[in-house]
């Protein structure tokens, strides 16, 4: 066996072992599979066949065939990328064809009717290609390439089978679809029964959620002002408002100014009589109906300590149905898988003080709190120590600034519902907070999704995304880590003003790198985002190599009626990104480029990446076919003059 193929064997064996698959090289202890392989020669001679590796995961048999060179990964039928050629030459020479041959032989001659066959090729881990094929005794299905075997662990393989082979929804997808369906229904009910504006809808949802968290309050107390006692005759809106006020003061009696700002946003609940009056179509007040709906359909989803910014998702849904006030303010709510990714990229520790100067609904702070809590839940520590660490996180390490007073109330509600009543949120303009004041706090982590597209002319140039980045970096402690998600145009420096700020940033801070994200990340907004990561108050060295990563293929796709959804591959792609970013794992230049940067550069992977791969013969043929099709169409449309043809 050539030495290079041994290298592939070694890599595959390691990956399978790390996934707990216990691979057996060229043999198996399973008696009937062993018997079947005695006649499974790839040369079709009826002699013994020897796959590279055989393993079991749950009820599934796993067969692996590998080749050293990627050119021998697979041989498909022309124009059909899901039909492998099964002639003797293809089976012998190509990894996927050989793996399928063994799997089909086994499903025919044994009781194993569900087999995952893997064709693998490559001698370097970062260029390795691993293709799973699901095989039964009747058919097979070619599946997307995977990075490793983690999806085929004993605890993961059933989920992979349901989602990737059968095409069923994952539990997460079904749950999310239900949440969004409830959001849509509530949005319509708020409009139909409450005559509420788009700005008031998320606030009233927040208020009712807070009231329902008050153990002295229940929706049954809402009686449309009908009853014998004075309490029963009070308006439903007054009862809800008082329940909100009591609960906020119970969980946070130290931030008096914040409490007043939040309560001011909820005043309209008690002042609008139609919300407390019996609605003929409901047989109760709209407030009672909303409270009952929110209690049964929403509250449990938000109070489960999940890192998901569920209330933020509701806010986003409300805005998406009507346009709302988000577009004009440049508000772009960050999906939860991105907030979690950014927290992981920064490798936040449970003792570090975090600042989000544009905190919106609090999604970044919730993700940071969740990660820090997991570190606090150290089994080596006493329960009392764990709770003390969590209390320190709540009281001293989470800081947020939000200028929009309605959004500030939603963020405060969101944090309170997560058991964090004492977070340091302020309703203020971030640019009005002096750098000197921020520096005194010694923030170790900065994380932000600033308002987009506010710098429309010279008068508003100071509101550009780069100015937000600069102000945040200047206000952080020495050596602090900072991650921001912004439109990719921000990293280009499209104006002279922005180009000057890029130069100023590098004079004082270090650009660690930029990650280009999936263009569909903010699919309803139409923004192509990137994550930029910096180290504050460490001048960017001319010799420093920044990382530029192409993470457009992040495993998320648009799903009808749901939106952005994990297609089952996100976790492994996310791990690859974190391995490259945090542990300097090697990667092909199409994924990651390391480069020295200048202020005048476009700080993007596409700027530094050079594709040095020679196009294949198939690429050339396809390009020629596309060109000839285009030329023929132009001639047929009477535009042959574009190609030098004279009209006949």
Coordinates of C-alpha atoms in Angstrom, one line a residue:
X1 CA 0.0 0.0 0.0
X2 CA 1.5 3.4 -0.9
X3 CA 2.7 5.5 2.0
X4 CA 0.3 8.3 1.1
X5 CA -2.7 6.1 1.5
X6 CA -1.5 5.1 4.9
X7 CA -1.5 8.7 5.9
X8 CA -5.2 8.9 4.9
X9 CA -5.9 5.8 6.8
X10 CA -4.2 7.3 9.9
X11 CA -6.3 10.5 9.7
X12 CA -9.6 8.6 9.2
X13 CA -8.8 6.2 12.0
X14 CA -8.1 9.1 14.3
X15 CA -11.3 10.9 13.4
X16 CA -13.4 7.8 13.8
X17 CA -11.8 7.0 17.2
X18 CA -12.4 10.6 18.5
X19 CA -16.1 10.1 17.6
X20 CA -16.2 6.9 19.7
X21 CA -16.8 4.6 16.7
X22 CA -14.0 2.0 17.5
X23 CA -13.1 1.3 13.9
X24 CA -11.8 -2.1 12.9
X25 CA -9.3 -2.1 10.0
X26 CA -10.2 -4.4 7.0
X27 CA -12.2 -6.8 9.2
X28 CA -15.0 -7.0 11.7
X29 CA -16.0 -9.1 14.7
X30 CA -19.6 -9.2 13.4
X31 CA -20.0 -12.8 12.1
X32 CA -22.5 -12.3 9.3
X33 CA -20.7 -9.2 7.9
X34 CA -17.5 -11.2 8.1
X35 CA -19.1 -14.0 6.0
X36 CA -20.5 -11.5 3.5
X37 CA -17.1 -9.9 2.9
X38 CA -15.6 -13.2 1.9
X39 CA -17.2 -12.8 -1.6
X40 CA -17.1 -8.9 -1.8
X41 CA -14.0 -8.4 -3.8
X42 CA -14.0 -5.0 -5.7
X43 CA -12.7 -6.8 -8.8
X44 CA -15.9 -8.8 -8.8
X45 CA -14.0 -12.1 -8.6
X46 CA -16.0 -13.5 -5.7
X47 CA -12.9 -13.3 -3.4
X48 CA -12.6 -11.5 -0.1
X49 CA -13.3 -7.8 0.1
X50 CA -11.4 -5.6 2.6
X51 CA -12.9 -2.1 3.3
X52 CA -10.5 0.3 5.1
X53 CA -12.6 0.4 8.3
X54 CA -15.8 -1.1 9.7
X55 CA -17.6 0.1 12.8
X56 CA -21.0 0.2 14.5
X57 CA -23.0 3.2 15.8
X58 CA -26.3 2.4 17.4
X59 CA -28.1 0.2 15.0
X60 CA -26.2 1.4 11.9
X61 CA -23.2 -0.3 10.3
X62 CA -20.5 2.0 9.0
X63 CA -18.2 1.1 6.1
X64 CA -15.2 3.3 5.1
X65 CA -13.2 3.2 1.9
X66 CA -10.4 5.8 1.3
X67 CA -7.9 7.0 -1.3
X68 CA -4.9 9.2 -0.9
X69 CA -5.6 11.5 -3.8
X70 CA -8.8 13.6 -3.9
X71 CA -9.0 13.1 -7.7
X72 CA -10.1 9.5 -6.8
X73 CA -12.9 10.6 -4.5
X74 CA -15.7 9.5 -6.7
X75 CA -16.8 8.7 -10.3
X76 CA -20.4 9.8 -11.0
X77 CA -22.5 9.3 -14.1
X78 CA -22.2 12.2 -16.4
X79 CA -24.7 15.0 -15.5
X80 CA -25.9 13.1 -12.4
X81 CA -24.1 14.0 -9.2
X82 CA -26.2 11.5 -7.2
X83 CA -25.6 8.3 -9.3
X84 CA -22.3 6.6 -8.9
X85 CA -20.8 4.4 -11.6
X86 CA -20.5 0.8 -10.4
X87 CA -18.3 -0.8 -13.2
X88 CA -15.3 -2.7 -11.9
X89 CA -12.8 0.1 -12.8
X90 CA -14.8 2.8 -10.9
X91 CA -15.3 0.5 -7.9
X92 CA -11.6 -0.3 -7.7
X93 CA -10.3 3.2 -8.3
X94 CA -12.7 5.6 -6.5
X95 CA -13.4 5.8 -2.8
X96 CA -17.2 6.5 -2.8
X97 CA -17.8 3.9 -5.5
X98 CA -15.8 1.3 -3.5
X99 CA -17.6 2.1 -0.3
X100 CA -21.0 1.8 -2.0
X101 CA -20.0 -1.5 -3.5
X102 CA -19.2 -3.0 0.0
X103 CA -22.3 -1.5 1.5
X104 CA -24.6 -2.9 -1.2
X105 CA -23.0 -6.3 -0.9
X106 CA -23.5 -6.3 2.9
X107 CA -27.2 -5.1 2.7
X108 CA -27.9 -7.9 0.2
X109 CA -26.3 -10.8 2.1
X110 CA -26.9 -9.8 5.7
X111 CA -29.6 -8.6 8.1
X112 CA -28.0 -5.1 8.1
X113 CA -30.4 -3.1 5.8
X114 CA -29.3 0.4 6.9
X115 CA -25.6 1.2 6.3
X116 CA -23.6 4.4 6.1
X117 CA -20.9 4.1 3.5
X118 CA -18.1 6.7 3.6
X119 CA -15.8 7.6 0.7
X120 CA -12.8 9.6 1.9
X121 CA -9.8 11.1 0.2
X122 CA -6.9 13.4 0.9
X123 CA -3.7 13.2 3.0
X124 CA -3.9 16.5 4.8
X125 CA -6.6 17.0 7.5
X126 CA -7.6 20.5 6.2
X127 CA -8.1 19.2 2.7
X128 CA -9.7 15.9 3.6
X129 CA -13.0 15.0 1.8
X130 CA -15.5 12.8 3.6
X131 CA -18.7 11.9 1.9
X132 CA -21.4 9.7 3.6
X133 CA -23.8 7.6 1.5
X134 CA -26.8 6.0 3.1
X135 CA -27.4 2.5 1.7
X136 CA -30.3 0.1 2.0
X137 CA -31.0 -3.2 0.2
X138 CA -33.2 -1.2 -2.3
X139 CA -31.5 2.1 -2.9
X140 CA -28.9 4.6 -1.7
X141 CA -28.7 8.4 -1.1
X142 CA -25.6 10.5 -1.5
X143 CA -25.4 13.0 1.4
X144 CA -23.5 16.3 1.8
X145 CA -19.7 16.2 2.6
X146 CA -18.9 16.2 6.3
X147 CA -15.8 17.4 8.2
X148 CA -15.6 14.6 10.6
X149 CA -17.6 11.7 12.1
X150 CA -19.1 13.6 15.0
X151 CA -22.7 13.5 13.6
X152 CA -22.3 9.7 13.5
X153 CA -21.7 9.2 17.2
X154 CA -24.0 6.9 19.0
X155 CA -25.9 9.8 20.5
X156 CA -26.1 11.8 17.3
X157 CA -26.7 9.3 14.5
X158 CA -30.5 9.0 14.9
X159 CA -30.9 12.7 14.6
X160 CA -28.7 12.8 11.5
X161 CA -30.7 9.9 10.0
X162 CA -34.0 11.7 10.6
X163 CA -32.9 15.1 9.4
X164 CA -30.5 14.4 6.5
X165 CA -31.6 11.0 5.2
X166 CA -35.4 11.2 5.8
X167 CA -35.6 15.0 5.5
X168 CA -37.7 15.4 8.6
X169 CA -37.6 18.5 10.8
X170 CA -35.3 18.4 13.8
X171 CA -36.8 19.0 17.2
X172 CA -35.2 22.5 17.2
X173 CA -36.8 23.3 13.8
X174 CA -40.3 22.1 15.0
X175 CA -39.9 24.1 18.2
X176 CA -38.8 27.2 16.4
X177 CA -41.6 26.9 13.8
X178 CA -44.1 26.7 16.7
X179 CA -42.6 29.8 18.4
X180 CA -42.8 31.9 15.2
X181 CA -46.4 30.7 14.6
X182 CA -47.3 31.9 18.1
X183 CA -45.6 35.2 17.4
X184 CA -47.5 35.7 14.3
X185 CA -50.8 34.9 16.0
X186 CA -50.1 37.2 18.9
X187 CA -49.1 40.0 16.5
X188 CA -52.5 39.7 14.8
X189 CA -54.4 39.5 18.1
X190 CA -52.6 42.6 19.4
X191 CA -53.7 44.5 16.3
X192 CA -57.3 43.1 16.1
X193 CA -58.2 43.3 19.8
X194 CA -55.9 45.9 21.3
X195 CA -55.6 48.4 18.4
X196 CA -51.9 48.7 19.4
X197 CA -49.2 50.4 17.3
X198 CA -46.1 48.5 16.1
X199 CA -44.0 50.3 18.7
X200 CA -46.3 49.3 21.6
X201 CA -46.7 45.6 20.7
X202 CA -43.3 44.3 22.0
X203 CA -43.6 46.6 25.0
X204 CA -47.0 45.2 26.1
X205 CA -45.7 41.7 25.6
X206 CA -42.7 42.5 27.9
X207 CA -45.0 44.1 30.5
X208 CA -47.4 41.1 30.6
X209 CA -44.5 38.7 30.9
X210 CA -43.1 40.7 33.9
X211 CA -46.5 40.8 35.5
X212 CA -47.0 37.0 35.1
X213 CA -43.6 36.5 36.8
X214 CA -45.0 38.2 39.9
X215 CA -46.1 35.4 42.2
X216 CA -48.9 37.5 43.6
X217 CA -50.5 38.0 40.2
X218 CA -52.5 35.8 37.8
X219 CA -54.6 36.4 34.8
X220 CA -57.7 35.4 36.8
X221 CA -57.5 38.7 38.7
X222 CA -58.3 40.5 35.4
X223 CA -62.1 41.0 35.7
X224 CA -62.8 44.0 33.5
X225 CA -63.4 46.1 36.6
X226 CA -66.4 44.0 37.6
X227 CA -66.7 42.7 41.2
X228 CA -67.8 43.3 44.7
X229 CA -64.5 44.4 46.2
X230 CA -62.6 47.6 45.5
X231 CA -59.7 45.6 44.2
X232 CA -61.9 43.7 41.7
X233 CA -63.3 47.0 40.4
X234 CA -59.9 48.3 39.5
X235 CA -59.1 48.4 35.8
X236 CA -57.2 45.4 34.4
X237 CA -54.5 47.7 33.1
X238 CA -53.9 49.1 36.6
X239 CA -53.6 45.6 38.0
X240 CA -51.0 44.6 35.4
X241 CA -49.0 47.8 35.8
X242 CA -48.9 47.4 39.6
X243 CA -47.8 43.8 39.2
X244 CA -45.0 44.9 36.8
X245 CA -43.9 47.6 39.3
X246 CA -43.9 45.2 42.2
X247 CA -41.9 42.6 40.4
X248 CA -39.3 44.9 39.0
X249 CA -38.7 46.4 42.5
X250 CA -38.5 43.0 44.0
X251 CA -35.7 41.8 41.7
X252 CA -33.9 45.2 41.4
X253 CA -34.2 47.7 44.2
X254 CA -30.9 49.4 43.5
X255 CA -31.3 50.9 40.1
X256 CA -34.0 53.5 40.8
X257 CA -33.5 55.5 37.6
X258 CA -33.6 52.4 35.4
X259 CA -36.8 51.2 37.1
X260 CA -38.5 54.6 36.4
X261 CA -37.4 54.5 32.7
X262 CA -38.8 51.0 32.3
X263 CA -42.1 51.8 34.1
X264 CA -42.7 54.9 32.0
X265 CA -42.8 52.6 28.9
X266 CA -45.6 50.5 30.5
X267 CA -47.8 53.5 31.6
X268 CA -50.0 53.2 28.5
X269 CA -51.2 49.8 29.7
X270 CA -53.2 51.3 32.5
X271 CA -54.1 54.5 30.7
X272 CA -55.9 53.0 27.7
X273 CA -59.5 52.0 28.7
X274 CA -60.1 49.8 25.7
X275 CA -57.4 47.4 26.9
X276 CA -59.3 46.8 30.2
X277 CA -62.8 46.8 28.8
X278 CA -64.7 43.6 27.9
X279 CA -64.3 42.8 24.2
X280 CA -67.5 41.3 22.7
X281 CA -65.6 38.9 20.5
X282 CA -63.5 37.6 23.4
X283 CA -65.9 37.7 26.4
X284 CA -63.1 39.2 28.4
X285 CA -60.7 42.2 28.3
X286 CA -58.0 42.2 25.7
X287 CA -55.4 42.3 28.5
X288 CA -56.8 39.1 30.1
X289 CA -56.8 37.4 26.7
X290 CA -53.2 38.5 26.0
X291 CA -52.1 37.4 29.5
X292 CA -53.7 34.0 29.1
X293 CA -52.1 33.5 25.7
X294 CA -48.7 34.7 26.7
X295 CA -48.7 32.5 29.9
X296 CA -49.6 29.4 28.0
X297 CA -47.7 29.9 24.7
X298 CA -44.7 32.1 25.4
X299 CA -43.6 32.4 29.0
X300 CA -42.2 28.9 29.4
X301 CA -40.1 29.3 26.2
X302 CA -38.4 32.4 27.6
X303 CA -37.9 31.3 31.2
X304 CA -36.0 28.1 30.5
X305 CA -32.5 29.6 30.8
X306 CA -31.8 28.9 27.2
X307 CA -29.2 31.1 25.4
X308 CA -31.8 31.8 22.7
X309 CA -33.0 35.4 22.8
X310 CA -36.7 34.3 22.5
X311 CA -38.1 37.7 23.3
X312 CA -35.8 39.2 20.7
X313 CA -37.1 36.7 18.2
X314 CA -40.6 37.9 19.0
X315 CA -39.6 41.5 18.6
X316 CA -38.1 40.6 15.2
X317 CA -41.2 38.9 14.2
X318 CA -43.4 41.9 15.2
X319 CA -41.2 44.2 13.1
X320 CA -41.1 41.8 10.1
X321 CA -44.9 41.6 9.9
X322 CA -45.4 45.4 9.7
X323 CA -42.1 47.1 9.0
X324 CA -42.3 48.7 12.4
X325 CA -39.8 51.2 13.7
X326 CA -36.7 48.9 13.3
X327 CA -35.8 49.8 9.7
X328 CA -35.7 53.5 10.2
X329 CA -33.5 53.2 13.3
X330 CA -31.1 50.8 11.6
X331 CA -32.0 48.1 14.2
X332 CA -30.9 44.6 13.1
X333 CA -31.5 41.9 15.7
X334 CA -28.8 39.3 15.8
X335 CA -29.8 35.7 15.5
X336 CA -29.0 33.6 18.5
X337 CA -26.6 31.3 16.8
X338 CA -24.5 34.3 15.9
X339 CA -24.6 35.8 19.4
X340 CA -23.4 32.4 20.8
X341 CA -20.7 32.1 18.1
X342 CA -19.3 35.6 18.9
X343 CA -19.2 34.8 22.6
X344 CA -17.3 31.7 21.8
X345 CA -14.9 33.5 19.4
X346 CA -14.0 35.9 22.3
X347 CA -13.6 32.9 24.6
X348 CA -15.3 34.8 27.4
X349 CA -14.3 33.9 31.0
X350 CA -16.6 34.0 34.0
X351 CA -14.6 36.7 35.7
X352 CA -14.5 39.2 32.8
X353 CA -16.6 42.3 32.6
X354 CA -18.7 42.5 29.4
X355 CA -20.0 45.6 27.6
X356 CA -22.6 45.8 24.9
X357 CA -23.0 49.5 24.0
X358 CA -25.9 48.8 21.6
X359 CA -27.6 46.0 23.5
X360 CA -31.0 46.0 21.7
X361 CA -33.1 43.2 23.3
X362 CA -30.1 42.0 25.3
X363 CA -29.2 39.0 23.1
X364 CA -25.4 39.3 23.4
X365 CA -25.6 39.8 27.2
X366 CA -27.8 36.7 27.5
X367 CA -25.4 34.6 25.4
X368 CA -22.5 35.9 27.5
X369 CA -24.3 35.2 30.8
X370 CA -25.2 31.7 29.6
X371 CA -21.5 30.9 28.8
X372 CA -20.3 32.4 32.1
X373 CA -22.9 30.5 34.1
X374 CA -21.7 27.2 32.5
X375 CA -18.2 27.9 33.8
X376 CA -19.6 28.8 37.2
X377 CA -21.3 25.4 37.4
X378 CA -18.1 23.7 38.2
X379 CA -18.8 20.3 39.8
X380 CA -15.5 20.6 41.7
X381 CA -17.0 23.6 43.6
X382 CA -19.6 23.6 46.4
X383 CA -23.1 24.7 45.5
X384 CA -22.7 27.8 47.5
X385 CA -19.6 28.8 45.6
X386 CA -21.4 28.2 42.3
X387 CA -24.3 30.5 43.3
X388 CA -21.9 33.1 44.6
X389 CA -20.1 33.1 41.2
X390 CA -23.4 33.5 39.4
X391 CA -24.5 36.3 41.6
X392 CA -21.2 38.1 40.8
X393 CA -21.8 37.7 37.1
X394 CA -25.4 39.1 37.4
X395 CA -24.4 42.1 39.6
X396 CA -21.0 43.1 38.4
X397 CA -20.0 41.7 35.0
X398 CA -22.8 42.5 32.5
X399 CA -23.2 46.0 31.2
X400 CA -25.4 47.3 28.4
X401 CA -26.3 50.6 26.8
X402 CA -29.4 51.2 24.7
X403 CA -30.6 54.6 23.4
X404 CA -34.1 53.5 22.3
X405 CA -36.3 53.7 25.4
X406 CA -38.7 51.0 24.1
X407 CA -35.9 48.7 23.2
X408 CA -34.3 49.4 26.6
X409 CA -37.4 48.2 28.3
X410 CA -37.5 45.1 26.3
X411 CA -33.8 44.4 27.1
X412 CA -34.4 45.0 30.8
X413 CA -37.4 42.6 30.7
X414 CA -35.4 40.0 28.9
X415 CA -32.6 40.1 31.5
X416 CA -35.1 40.0 34.4
X417 CA -36.9 37.0 32.9
X418 CA -33.5 35.2 32.9
X419 CA -33.1 35.7 36.6
X420 CA -30.8 38.7 36.2
X421 CA -32.6 41.6 37.8
X422 CA -29.5 43.6 38.7
X423 CA -27.7 43.8 35.4
X424 CA -26.1 47.2 34.7
X425 CA -28.3 48.4 31.8
X426 CA -28.5 52.1 31.1
X427 CA -30.8 54.0 28.6
X428 CA -28.4 56.4 27.0
X429 CA -26.6 57.5 23.8
X430 CA -23.3 55.5 23.6
X431 CA -21.5 58.4 22.0
X432 CA -22.3 60.6 24.9
X433 CA -20.5 58.3 27.3
X434 CA -16.9 59.7 27.6
X435 CA -14.0 57.3 26.8
X436 CA -12.5 58.3 30.2
X437 CA -15.6 57.1 32.0
X438 CA -15.7 53.9 30.1
X439 CA -12.0 53.2 30.6
X440 CA -12.4 53.4 34.4
X441 CA -14.7 50.4 34.3
X442 CA -11.9 48.3 32.7
X443 CA -14.2 46.2 30.5
X444 CA -12.4 43.1 29.3
X445 CA -14.9 42.2 26.6
X446 CA -16.7 44.4 24.1
X447 CA -19.4 42.9 21.9
X448 CA -21.7 44.9 19.6
X449 CA -24.1 45.0 16.7
X450 CA -24.3 48.7 16.0
X451 CA -27.1 50.5 14.1
X452 CA -26.5 50.1 10.4
X453 CA -26.5 52.7 7.6
X454 CA -26.9 55.8 9.7
X455 CA -24.0 57.7 8.1
X456 CA -25.8 58.9 5.0
X457 CA -24.0 62.2 4.5
X458 CA -21.3 64.5 5.9
X459 CA -23.6 65.6 8.8
X460 CA -24.2 62.0 9.9
X461 CA -20.7 60.6 9.0
X462 CA -19.9 60.4 12.8
X463 CA -22.6 57.7 13.1
X464 CA -20.9 55.2 10.8
X465 CA -20.3 51.6 12.0
X466 CA -16.6 52.3 12.1
X467 CA -17.1 55.2 14.5
X468 CA -19.1 52.9 16.8
X469 CA -16.2 50.4 16.6
X470 CA -13.6 53.1 17.3
X471 CA -15.5 54.5 20.3
X472 CA -16.0 51.0 21.8
X473 CA -12.3 50.1 21.3
X474 CA -11.2 53.4 22.8
X475 CA -13.4 52.8 25.9
X476 CA -12.3 49.2 26.7
X477 CA -9.5 48.2 29.0
X478 CA -5.9 47.5 27.9
X479 CA -5.7 44.2 26.0
X480 CA -9.5 43.7 26.1
X481 CA -11.1 41.6 23.3
X482 CA -13.8 43.0 21.1
X483 CA -16.1 41.5 18.5
X484 CA -18.5 43.4 16.3
X485 CA -20.9 42.3 13.6
X486 CA -21.3 44.9 10.8
X487 CA -22.0 45.0 7.0
X488 CA -19.0 43.9 5.0
X489 CA -18.8 47.4 3.4
X490 CA -17.6 48.6 6.8
X491 CA -14.4 46.7 6.3
X492 CA -13.9 48.3 2.9
X493 CA -13.8 51.9 4.2
X494 CA -16.0 53.2 1.4
X495 CA -15.6 56.9 2.3
X496 CA -12.6 59.1 3.1
X497 CA -13.9 59.5 6.6
X498 CA -14.1 55.7 7.1
X499 CA -10.6 55.2 5.6
X500 CA -9.2 57.7 8.1
X501 CA -10.9 55.9 11.0
X502 CA -9.5 52.6 9.8
X503 CA -6.0 54.1 10.0
X504 CA -6.7 55.5 13.5
X505 CA -7.9 52.2 14.7
X506 CA -4.7 50.4 13.7
X507 CA -2.7 53.2 15.4
X508 CA -4.1 52.2 18.7
X509 CA -5.7 48.7 18.4
X510 CA -5.0 45.4 16.7
X511 CA -7.2 43.8 14.1
X512 CA -7.1 40.1 14.9
X513 CA -9.3 39.2 11.9
X514 CA -12.5 39.3 10.0
X515 CA -15.0 36.5 9.4
X516 CA -17.3 36.8 6.4
X517 CA -20.7 35.3 7.3
X518 CA -23.6 33.7 5.5
X519 CA -25.3 36.4 3.3
X520 CA -28.6 35.1 4.6
X521 CA -27.8 35.8 8.2
X522 CA -30.1 38.8 8.2
X523 CA -32.2 37.5 5.4
X524 CA -35.1 39.9 5.8
X525 CA -32.8 42.9 5.9
X526 CA -30.5 42.2 2.9
X527 CA -27.2 42.9 4.7
X528 CA -24.0 40.9 4.0
X529 CA -22.5 40.7 7.5
X530 CA -19.0 40.1 8.8
X531 CA -17.6 39.6 12.3
X532 CA -14.5 41.7 13.1
X533 CA -12.4 41.0 16.1
X534 CA -9.9 43.3 17.8
X535 CA -7.6 43.6 20.7
X536 CA -7.9 47.0 22.3
X537 CA -5.1 49.4 23.1
X538 CA -2.4 47.2 21.5
X539 CA -1.1 49.0 18.4
X540 CA -1.4 46.9 15.3
X541 CA 2.1 45.7 14.4
X542 CA 3.2 45.8 10.8
X543 CA 4.4 42.2 11.2
X544 CA 1.1 41.0 12.7
X545 CA -0.8 38.4 10.6
X546 CA -4.6 38.9 10.8
X547 CA -7.0 36.0 10.0
X548 CA -9.6 36.3 7.3
X549 CA -12.1 33.5 7.1
X550 CA -14.8 32.7 4.6
X551 CA -17.7 31.3 6.8
X552 CA -20.4 31.9 4.2
X553 CA -21.2 28.2 4.3
X554 CA -22.2 28.0 8.0
X555 CA -24.8 25.3 7.7
X556 CA -27.8 27.6 7.9
X557 CA -30.3 27.8 5.1
X558 CA -33.7 29.6 4.5
X559 CA -36.5 27.2 5.4
X560 CA -40.0 28.1 4.1
X561 CA -42.4 29.5 6.8
X562 CA -39.6 29.4 9.4
X563 CA -36.6 31.4 8.2
X564 CA -33.0 30.7 8.9
X565 CA -32.5 27.1 10.0
X566 CA -29.6 24.8 10.7
X567 CA -29.5 22.2 7.9
X568 CA -27.7 19.7 10.2
X569 CA -24.1 20.7 9.4
X570 CA -23.7 23.9 11.4
X571 CA -22.2 22.4 14.5
X572 CA -19.3 20.7 12.7
X573 CA -18.6 23.9 10.6
X574 CA -18.8 26.0 13.7
X575 CA -16.2 23.7 15.4
X576 CA -13.9 24.1 12.4
X577 CA -14.2 27.8 12.6
X578 CA -13.4 27.8 16.4
X579 CA -10.5 25.4 15.9
X580 CA -9.0 27.7 13.3
X581 CA -9.6 30.9 15.3
X582 CA -8.8 29.8 18.8
X583 CA -6.3 27.0 18.3
X584 CA -4.7 27.9 14.9
X585 CA -5.8 24.7 13.2
X586 CA -4.6 24.6 9.6
X587 CA -7.1 25.3 6.8
X588 CA -7.2 25.6 3.1
X589 CA -6.8 29.2 1.9
X590 CA -10.3 29.1 0.4
X591 CA -11.5 29.0 4.1
X592 CA -8.8 31.0 5.9
X593 CA -6.0 33.4 4.8
X594 CA -3.5 35.0 7.2
X595 CA -2.2 38.4 6.0
X596 CA -0.6 41.6 7.0
X597 CA -3.0 44.5 6.6
X598 CA -2.9 48.1 5.7
X599 CA -5.6 50.7 6.4
X600 CA -6.3 51.0 2.7
X601 CA -6.9 47.3 2.3
X602 CA -10.4 45.8 2.2
X603 CA -10.4 43.8 5.4
X604 CA -12.1 40.8 3.9
X605 CA -11.2 37.2 3.0
X606 CA -12.1 37.9 -0.7
X607 CA -9.5 40.7 -0.8
X608 CA -6.6 38.5 0.4
X609 CA -7.6 35.1 -1.1
X610 CA -5.9 34.0 -4.3
X611 CA -7.4 30.9 -5.9
X612 CA -4.3 29.0 -7.2
X613 CA -6.2 25.9 -8.1
X614 CA -6.1 25.0 -11.8
X615 CA -9.6 24.6 -13.2
X616 CA -10.6 21.0 -14.1
X617 CA -11.5 19.8 -17.5
X618 CA -15.2 19.7 -16.4
X619 CA -15.0 23.3 -15.3
X620 CA -13.6 24.3 -18.7
X621 CA -16.4 22.3 -20.5
X622 CA -19.1 23.8 -18.3
X623 CA -17.8 27.4 -18.9
X624 CA -17.7 26.8 -22.7
X625 CA -21.2 25.4 -22.7
X626 CA -22.5 28.4 -20.7
X627 CA -20.8 30.8 -23.2
X628 CA -22.2 29.0 -26.3
X629 CA -25.7 28.9 -24.8
X630 CA -25.4 32.7 -24.1
X631 CA -24.1 33.4 -27.6
X632 CA -26.9 31.3 -29.2
X633 CA -29.6 33.1 -27.2
X634 CA -28.2 36.5 -28.2
X635 CA -28.2 35.5 -31.9
X636 CA -31.7 34.2 -31.6
X637 CA -32.8 37.5 -30.0
X638 CA -31.4 39.4 -33.0
X639 CA -28.2 40.6 -31.2
X640 CA -25.7 38.6 -33.2
X641 CA -23.8 41.9 -33.9
X642 CA -22.3 41.5 -30.4
X643 CA -20.3 38.6 -31.7
X644 CA -19.5 40.0 -35.1
X645 CA -22.4 38.4 -37.0
X646 CA -24.1 40.5 -39.7
X647 CA -27.9 40.4 -39.9
X648 CA -29.1 38.3 -42.8

